[in-house]
PDB file of C-alpha atoms in Angstrom:
ATOM      1  CA  GLY A   1      -0.407  -0.341   0.402  1.00  0.00           C
ATOM      2  CA  ALA A   2       0.265   4.064  -0.266  1.00  0.00           C
ATOM      3  CA  VAL A   3       2.771   3.945  -3.743  1.00  0.00           C
ATOM      4  CA  VAL A   4       3.404   7.240  -5.804  1.00  0.00           C
ATOM      5  CA  SER A   5       3.595   7.090  -8.903  1.00  0.00           C
ATOM      6  CA  GLN A   6       5.770   9.563 -10.915  1.00  0.00           C
ATOM      7  CA  HIS A   7       5.549  10.547 -14.835  1.00  0.00           C
ATOM      8  CA  PRO A   8       7.729  10.767 -17.219  1.00  0.00           C
ATOM      9  CA  SER A   9      10.660   9.368 -15.259  1.00  0.00           C
ATOM     10  CA  ARG A  10      13.451  11.110 -17.499  1.00  0.00           C
ATOM     11  CA  VAL A  11      11.913  13.987 -19.804  1.00  0.00           C
ATOM     12  CA  ILE A  12      14.420  15.846 -22.154  1.00  0.00           C
ATOM     13  CA  CYS A  13      13.459  19.335 -23.666  1.00  0.00           C
ATOM     14  CA  LYS A  14      14.648  22.483 -25.620  1.00  0.00           C
ATOM     15  CA  SER A  15      15.048  25.573 -23.749  1.00  0.00           C
ATOM     16  CA  GLY A  16      11.799  27.821 -23.833  1.00  0.00           C
ATOM     17  CA  THR A  17       9.721  24.836 -23.804  1.00  0.00           C
ATOM     18  CA  SER A  18       6.931  23.775 -20.962  1.00  0.00           C
ATOM     19  CA  VAL A  19       7.121  20.305 -19.309  1.00  0.00           C
ATOM     20  CA  LYS A  20       4.538  18.583 -17.200  1.00  0.00           C
ATOM     21  CA  ILE A  21       4.782  15.973 -14.479  1.00  0.00           C
ATOM     22  CA  GLU A  22       2.718  13.922 -12.744  1.00  0.00           C
ATOM     23  CA  CYS A  23       1.665  13.143  -9.631  1.00  0.00           C
ATOM     24  CA  ARG A  24      -0.173  10.093  -8.378  1.00  0.00           C
ATOM     25  CA  SER A  25      -1.162   8.397  -5.281  1.00  0.00           C
ATOM     26  CA  LEU A  26      -2.027   4.708  -7.264  1.00  0.00           C
ATOM     27  CA  ASP A  27      -3.909   3.468  -3.155  1.00  0.00           C
ATOM     28  CA  PHE A  28      -5.004   6.077  -1.354  1.00  0.00           C
ATOM     29  CA  GLN A  29      -6.546   9.365  -1.353  1.00  0.00           C
ATOM     30  CA  ALA A  30      -4.067  12.483  -1.160  1.00  0.00           C
ATOM     31  CA  THR A  31      -5.812  15.664   0.196  1.00  0.00           C
ATOM     32  CA  THR A  32      -2.090  17.176   0.223  1.00  0.00           C
ATOM     33  CA  MET A  33       1.187  16.562  -2.012  1.00  0.00           C
ATOM     34  CA  PHE A  34       4.290  18.486  -2.085  1.00  0.00           C
ATOM     35  CA  TRP A  35       7.053  18.434  -4.712  1.00  0.00           C
ATOM     36  CA  TYR A  36      10.633  18.624  -3.531  1.00  0.00           C
ATOM     37  CA  ARG A  37      13.613  19.297  -6.598  1.00  0.00           C
ATOM     38  CA  GLN A  38      17.359  17.544  -5.821  1.00  0.00           C
ATOM     39  CA  PHE A  39      20.659  18.613  -7.138  1.00  0.00           C
ATOM     40  CA  PRO A  40      23.343  15.426  -7.510  1.00  0.00           C
ATOM     41  CA  LYS A  41      24.631  14.773  -4.515  1.00  0.00           C
ATOM     42  CA  GLN A  42      22.656  16.835  -2.273  1.00  0.00           C
ATOM     43  CA  SER A  43      19.466  16.847   0.048  1.00  0.00           C
ATOM     44  CA  LEU A  44      16.066  17.717  -1.041  1.00  0.00           C
ATOM     45  CA  MET A  45      14.565  21.315  -0.906  1.00  0.00           C
ATOM     46  CA  LEU A  46      11.281  21.149  -0.489  1.00  0.00           C
ATOM     47  CA  MET A  47       9.338  23.666  -3.446  1.00  0.00           C
ATOM     48  CA  ALA A  48       5.702  24.060  -3.269  1.00  0.00           C
ATOM     49  CA  THR A  49       3.035  22.397  -0.720  1.00  0.00           C
ATOM     50  CA  SER A  50      -0.057  20.768  -2.929  1.00  0.00           C
ATOM     51  CA  ASN A  51      -3.437  20.741  -1.666  1.00  0.00           C
ATOM     52  CA  GLU A  52      -6.580  19.412  -3.017  1.00  0.00           C
ATOM     53  CA  GLY A  53      -8.974  21.889  -4.460  1.00  0.00           C
ATOM     54  CA  SER A  54      -7.379  25.032  -3.420  1.00  0.00           C
ATOM     55  CA  LYS A  55      -4.241  27.353  -4.488  1.00  0.00           C
ATOM     56  CA  ALA A  56      -0.439  25.706  -3.981  1.00  0.00           C
ATOM     57  CA  THR A  57       1.456  27.362  -1.484  1.00  0.00           C
ATOM     58  CA  TYR A  58       5.047  28.467  -2.198  1.00  0.00           C
ATOM     59  CA  GLU A  59       8.679  28.359  -0.565  1.00  0.00           C
ATOM     60  CA  GLN A  60      10.611  31.170  -0.257  1.00  0.00           C
ATOM     61  CA  GLY A  61      12.225  31.666  -3.368  1.00  0.00           C
ATOM     62  CA  VAL A  62       9.847  29.699  -5.627  1.00  0.00           C
ATOM     63  CA  GLU A  63       8.933  31.317  -8.564  1.00  0.00           C
ATOM     64  CA  LYS A  64       4.535  30.274  -8.773  1.00  0.00           C
ATOM     65  CA  ASP A  65       4.674  31.730 -12.443  1.00  0.00           C
ATOM     66  CA  LYS A  66       7.977  29.504 -13.270  1.00  0.00           C
ATOM     67  CA  PHE A  67       6.823  26.119 -11.139  1.00  0.00           C
ATOM     68  CA  LEU A  68       2.546  26.071 -12.170  1.00  0.00           C
ATOM     69  CA  ILE A  69       0.969  23.072  -9.722  1.00  0.00           C
ATOM     70  CA  ASN A  70      -2.069  22.341  -9.936  1.00  0.00           C
ATOM     71  CA  HIS A  71      -3.664  19.633  -7.587  1.00  0.00           C
ATOM     72  CA  ALA A  72      -7.510  18.306  -9.505  1.00  0.00           C
ATOM     73  CA  SER A  73      -8.310  15.240  -7.841  1.00  0.00           C
ATOM     74  CA  LEU A  74      -7.661  13.191  -4.710  1.00  0.00           C
ATOM     75  CA  THR A  75      -5.348  11.399  -6.328  1.00  0.00           C
ATOM     76  CA  LEU A  76      -3.592  13.687  -8.579  1.00  0.00           C
ATOM     77  CA  SER A  77      -0.900  16.823  -8.744  1.00  0.00           C
ATOM     78  CA  THR A  78       0.978  18.094 -11.495  1.00  0.00           C
ATOM     79  CA  LEU A  79       4.083  20.167 -11.537  1.00  0.00           C
ATOM     80  CA  THR A  80       4.648  22.238 -14.719  1.00  0.00           C
ATOM     81  CA  VAL A  81       8.591  24.258 -15.701  1.00  0.00           C
ATOM     82  CA  THR A  82       7.552  26.846 -17.628  1.00  0.00           C
ATOM     83  CA  SER A  83       9.400  28.439 -20.474  1.00  0.00           C
ATOM     84  CA  ALA A  84      12.112  26.057 -19.022  1.00  0.00           C
ATOM     85  CA  HIS A  85      15.979  26.600 -19.040  1.00  0.00           C
ATOM     86  CA  PRO A  86      19.308  24.560 -18.605  1.00  0.00           C
ATOM     87  CA  GLU A  87      19.199  25.859 -14.943  1.00  0.00           C
ATOM     88  CA  ASP A  88      16.018  24.050 -13.922  1.00  0.00           C
ATOM     89  CA  SER A  89      17.493  21.146 -14.445  1.00  0.00           C
ATOM     90  CA  SER A  90      17.567  19.119 -11.790  1.00  0.00           C
ATOM     91  CA  PHE A  91      15.161  15.659 -10.308  1.00  0.00           C
ATOM     92  CA  TYR A  92      11.917  16.688  -9.722  1.00  0.00           C
ATOM     93  CA  ILE A  93      10.226  14.567  -6.520  1.00  0.00           C
ATOM     94  CA  CYS A  94       6.384  14.570  -5.568  1.00  0.00           C
ATOM     95  CA  SER A  95       5.040  13.299  -2.047  1.00  0.00           C
ATOM     96  CA  ALA A  96       1.615  12.061  -0.716  1.00  0.00           C
ATOM     97  CA  VAL A  97       0.361  12.265   2.790  1.00  0.00           C
ATOM     98  CA  LEU A  98      -2.216  10.043   3.307  1.00  0.00           C
ATOM     99  CA  ALA A  99      -5.604  11.622   4.502  1.00  0.00           C
ATOM    100  CA  GLY A 100      -7.536  11.048   7.370  1.00  0.00           C
ATOM    101  CA  GLY A 101      -3.992   9.338   8.202  1.00  0.00           C
ATOM    102  CA  LYS A 102      -1.103  10.283  10.206  1.00  0.00           C
ATOM    103  CA  ASN A 103       1.033  13.384   8.665  1.00  0.00           C
ATOM    104  CA  GLU A 104       3.786  10.076   7.148  1.00  0.00           C
ATOM    105  CA  GLN A 105       5.008  11.332   3.534  1.00  0.00           C
ATOM    106  CA  PHE A 106       5.086   8.907   1.081  1.00  0.00           C
ATOM    107  CA  PHE A 107       7.460   9.451  -2.012  1.00  0.00           C
ATOM    108  CA  GLY A 108       7.456   9.027  -6.135  1.00  0.00           C
ATOM    109  CA  PRO A 109      10.051   7.549  -7.932  1.00  0.00           C
ATOM    110  CA  GLY A 110      11.070  10.885  -9.035  1.00  0.00           C
ATOM    111  CA  THR A 111      11.169  13.069 -12.586  1.00  0.00           C
ATOM    112  CA  ARG A 112      14.864  13.535 -13.886  1.00  0.00           C
ATOM    113  CA  LEU A 113      14.425  16.621 -16.432  1.00  0.00           C
ATOM    114  CA  THR A 114      17.684  18.034 -18.496  1.00  0.00           C
ATOM    115  CA  VAL A 115      17.081  21.432 -20.401  1.00  0.00           C
ATOM    116  CA  LEU A 116      19.013  21.614 -23.269  1.00  0.00           C
TER     117      LEU A 116
ATOM    118  CA  GLY B   1      14.230  27.179  10.947  1.00  0.00           C
ATOM    119  CA  ILE B   2      14.974  24.045  12.463  1.00  0.00           C
ATOM    120  CA  GLN B   3      17.890  22.744  11.953  1.00  0.00           C
ATOM    121  CA  VAL B   4      18.157  18.830  11.008  1.00  0.00           C
ATOM    122  CA  GLU B   5      22.050  18.205  11.420  1.00  0.00           C
ATOM    123  CA  GLN B   6      22.544  13.867  10.633  1.00  0.00           C
ATOM    124  CA  SER B   7      26.429  11.690  10.928  1.00  0.00           C
ATOM    125  CA  PRO B   8      28.636  10.723   9.970  1.00  0.00           C
ATOM    126  CA  PRO B   9      28.025  12.170   7.144  1.00  0.00           C
ATOM    127  CA  ASP B  10      29.803   9.288   5.114  1.00  0.00           C
ATOM    128  CA  LEU B  11      30.466   5.734   6.292  1.00  0.00           C
ATOM    129  CA  ILE B  12      31.787   2.483   4.348  1.00  0.00           C
ATOM    130  CA  LEU B  13      31.156  -0.495   5.564  1.00  0.00           C
ATOM    131  CA  GLN B  14      32.214  -3.855   5.205  1.00  0.00           C
ATOM    132  CA  GLU B  15      29.801  -6.594   4.572  1.00  0.00           C
ATOM    133  CA  GLY B  16      28.260  -8.168   7.315  1.00  0.00           C
ATOM    134  CA  ALA B  17      29.537  -5.316   9.779  1.00  0.00           C
ATOM    135  CA  ASN B  18      26.588  -2.883  12.183  1.00  0.00           C
ATOM    136  CA  SER B  19      26.215   0.538  12.234  1.00  0.00           C
ATOM    137  CA  THR B  20      24.607   3.783  13.805  1.00  0.00           C
ATOM    138  CA  LEU B  21      23.764   6.328  11.926  1.00  0.00           C
ATOM    139  CA  ARG B  22      22.292   9.683  13.525  1.00  0.00           C
ATOM    140  CA  CYS B  23      20.088  13.049  13.350  1.00  0.00           C
ATOM    141  CA  ASN B  24      20.187  15.555  15.825  1.00  0.00           C
ATOM    142  CA  PHE B  25      17.161  18.195  15.478  1.00  0.00           C
ATOM    143  CA  SER B  26      16.452  21.756  16.874  1.00  0.00           C
ATOM    144  CA  ASP B  27      13.067  21.773  17.966  1.00  0.00           C
ATOM    145  CA  SER B  28      10.106  19.685  18.719  1.00  0.00           C
ATOM    146  CA  VAL B  29       8.983  17.421  16.293  1.00  0.00           C
ATOM    147  CA  ASN B  30       5.756  15.930  15.646  1.00  0.00           C
ATOM    148  CA  ASN B  31       6.934  13.617  13.366  1.00  0.00           C
ATOM    149  CA  LEU B  32      10.424  11.871  11.945  1.00  0.00           C
ATOM    150  CA  GLN B  33      10.802   9.958   8.696  1.00  0.00           C
ATOM    151  CA  TRP B  34      14.278   7.662   7.948  1.00  0.00           C
ATOM    152  CA  PHE B  35      14.471   7.050   4.343  1.00  0.00           C
ATOM    153  CA  HIS B  36      16.640   5.509   2.537  1.00  0.00           C
ATOM    154  CA  GLN B  37      17.921   6.887  -1.371  1.00  0.00           C
ATOM    155  CA  ASN B  38      18.631   3.838  -3.834  1.00  0.00           C
ATOM    156  CA  PRO B  39      20.543   4.891  -6.832  1.00  0.00           C
ATOM    157  CA  TRP B  40      17.943   5.444  -9.577  1.00  0.00           C
ATOM    158  CA  GLY B  41      16.201   7.929  -6.322  1.00  0.00           C
ATOM    159  CA  GLN B  42      14.075   6.295  -5.202  1.00  0.00           C
ATOM    160  CA  LEU B  43      13.526   7.539  -1.507  1.00  0.00           C
ATOM    161  CA  ILE B  44      12.018   3.923   0.703  1.00  0.00           C
ATOM    162  CA  ASN B  45      10.423   4.607   4.163  1.00  0.00           C
ATOM    163  CA  LEU B  46      12.237   2.962   6.599  1.00  0.00           C
ATOM    164  CA  PHE B  47      10.742   4.233  10.148  1.00  0.00           C
ATOM    165  CA  TYR B  48       7.668   6.097  10.732  1.00  0.00           C
ATOM    166  CA  ILE B  49       9.079   7.211  14.635  1.00  0.00           C
ATOM    167  CA  PRO B  50       8.159  10.669  15.815  1.00  0.00           C
ATOM    168  CA  SER B  51       8.968   8.542  19.577  1.00  0.00           C
ATOM    169  CA  GLY B  52       9.727   5.499  20.768  1.00  0.00           C
ATOM    170  CA  THR B  53      11.649   2.506  19.033  1.00  0.00           C
ATOM    171  CA  LYS B  54      11.114   0.263  16.217  1.00  0.00           C
ATOM    172  CA  GLN B  55      12.254  -2.611  13.982  1.00  0.00           C
ATOM    173  CA  ASN B  56      11.504  -4.087  10.771  1.00  0.00           C
ATOM    174  CA  GLY B  57      14.505  -6.853  10.238  1.00  0.00           C
ATOM    175  CA  ARG B  58      17.899  -5.735  10.132  1.00  0.00           C
ATOM    176  CA  LEU B  59      16.639  -2.274  10.692  1.00  0.00           C
ATOM    177  CA  SER B  60      16.075  -0.391  14.210  1.00  0.00           C
ATOM    178  CA  ALA B  61      15.146   2.912  15.063  1.00  0.00           C
ATOM    179  CA  THR B  62      14.826   4.773  18.045  1.00  0.00           C
ATOM    180  CA  THR B  63      13.966   8.301  18.433  1.00  0.00           C
ATOM    181  CA  VAL B  64      14.144  10.457  22.084  1.00  0.00           C
ATOM    182  CA  ALA B  65      12.053  12.996  21.079  1.00  0.00           C
ATOM    183  CA  THR B  66      12.927  15.044  24.507  1.00  0.00           C
ATOM    184  CA  GLU B  67      16.267  14.992  23.827  1.00  0.00           C
ATOM    185  CA  ARG B  68      16.029  15.745  20.498  1.00  0.00           C
ATOM    186  CA  TYR B  69      18.286  13.127  18.626  1.00  0.00           C
ATOM    187  CA  SER B  70      17.225   9.772  16.692  1.00  0.00           C
ATOM    188  CA  LEU B  71      19.469   6.918  15.794  1.00  0.00           C
ATOM    189  CA  LEU B  72      18.954   4.236  12.915  1.00  0.00           C
ATOM    190  CA  TYR B  73      20.465   0.966  13.587  1.00  0.00           C
ATOM    191  CA  ILE B  74      21.805  -1.145  10.830  1.00  0.00           C
ATOM    192  CA  SER B  75      22.831  -5.020  11.445  1.00  0.00           C
ATOM    193  CA  SER B  76      24.667  -7.309   9.642  1.00  0.00           C
ATOM    194  CA  SER B  77      24.745  -4.700   6.933  1.00  0.00           C
ATOM    195  CA  GLN B  78      24.460  -5.934   3.258  1.00  0.00           C
ATOM    196  CA  THR B  79      25.925  -4.645  -0.365  1.00  0.00           C
ATOM    197  CA  THR B  80      22.018  -3.696  -1.574  1.00  0.00           C
ATOM    198  CA  ASP B  81      22.146  -1.122   2.311  1.00  0.00           C
ATOM    199  CA  SER B  82      24.380   0.805  -0.034  1.00  0.00           C
ATOM    200  CA  GLY B  83      23.278   4.710  -0.855  1.00  0.00           C
ATOM    201  CA  VAL B  84      21.991   7.663   0.984  1.00  0.00           C
ATOM    202  CA  TYR B  85      20.393   7.288   4.435  1.00  0.00           C
ATOM    203  CA  PHE B  86      18.031  10.736   4.998  1.00  0.00           C
ATOM    204  CA  CYS B  87      16.434  11.736   8.681  1.00  0.00           C
ATOM    205  CA  ALA B  88      13.882  13.976   8.139  1.00  0.00           C
ATOM    206  CA  VAL B  89      11.172  15.264   9.965  1.00  0.00           C
ATOM    207  CA  VAL B  90       8.117  18.290  10.635  1.00  0.00           C
ATOM    208  CA  ILE B  91       8.134  20.612  13.009  1.00  0.00           C
ATOM    209  CA  SER B  92       5.333  20.608  16.020  1.00  0.00           C
ATOM    210  CA  GLY B  93       2.390  23.335  14.416  1.00  0.00           C
ATOM    211  CA  ALA B  94       4.181  22.503  10.623  1.00  0.00           C
ATOM    212  CA  ASN B  95       1.365  20.829   9.340  1.00  0.00           C
ATOM    213  CA  SER B  96       3.125  17.903   7.085  1.00  0.00           C
ATOM    214  CA  LYS B  97       6.127  19.680   6.070  1.00  0.00           C
ATOM    215  CA  LEU B  98       9.348  17.477   5.924  1.00  0.00           C
ATOM    216  CA  THR B  99      12.438  19.168   6.812  1.00  0.00           C
ATOM    217  CA  PHE B 100      14.912  16.891   5.251  1.00  0.00           C
ATOM    218  CA  GLY B 101      18.870  16.667   6.962  1.00  0.00           C
ATOM    219  CA  LYS B 102      21.935  16.655   4.528  1.00  0.00           C
ATOM    220  CA  GLY B 103      21.926  12.537   4.838  1.00  0.00           C
ATOM    221  CA  ILE B 104      24.228   9.898   5.369  1.00  0.00           C
ATOM    222  CA  THR B 105      25.621   8.223   2.253  1.00  0.00           C
ATOM    223  CA  LEU B 106      26.798   4.232   3.105  1.00  0.00           C
ATOM    224  CA  SER B 107      28.804   2.558   0.918  1.00  0.00           C
ATOM    225  CA  VAL B 108      29.600  -1.430   2.170  1.00  0.00           C
ATOM    226  CA  ARG B 109      31.365  -3.307   0.225  1.00  0.00           C
ATOM    227  CA  PRO B 110      32.118  -6.994  -0.352  1.00  0.00           C
TER     228      PRO B 110
END
């Protein structure tokens, strides 16, 4: 139980294009999902908190117009990197919290974005 | 904000050895999780342990919330235990937002 999927697992795009990453909780409902990014050999940095049916809450320094988050249902959140540039290349990871349970987070397998 | 410090930063073990990984945190927490990040980047939940002691096979963990630290024990290590181990905490009153330590890189040699 508590499986989180991400799609795509890997994406390569040209500079200036937009990329959408999906995060799904497969066997549970998640009122709250989180988006992180991780640079090589570093820890995870929280980008934003995504709540179903409301606007995402972004961490300080994260551009909300650059990283669009939509949490349309209790099992799906999407992160869109708009007008991507090479500095946006990173490993993006989502997590989900089981609705109505203890606040344990379960993580997706991550999406590796490379912007050329 | 809360500080989460993990030690040692790097650890090299011979297969079969035991080890202790430490996580210190600077404020009261209502959640603490240990993760293992495998070579493909997947974070695997090891323990949800805001307090007390838990065991799962060769792994066990203890959190002493009043003294603000947690320990992860790995016994009879195997090469598949290699990877990065993260401790992450939720500050009391901060909803579910996890703050991660910098991680401990474990290499188990055959």
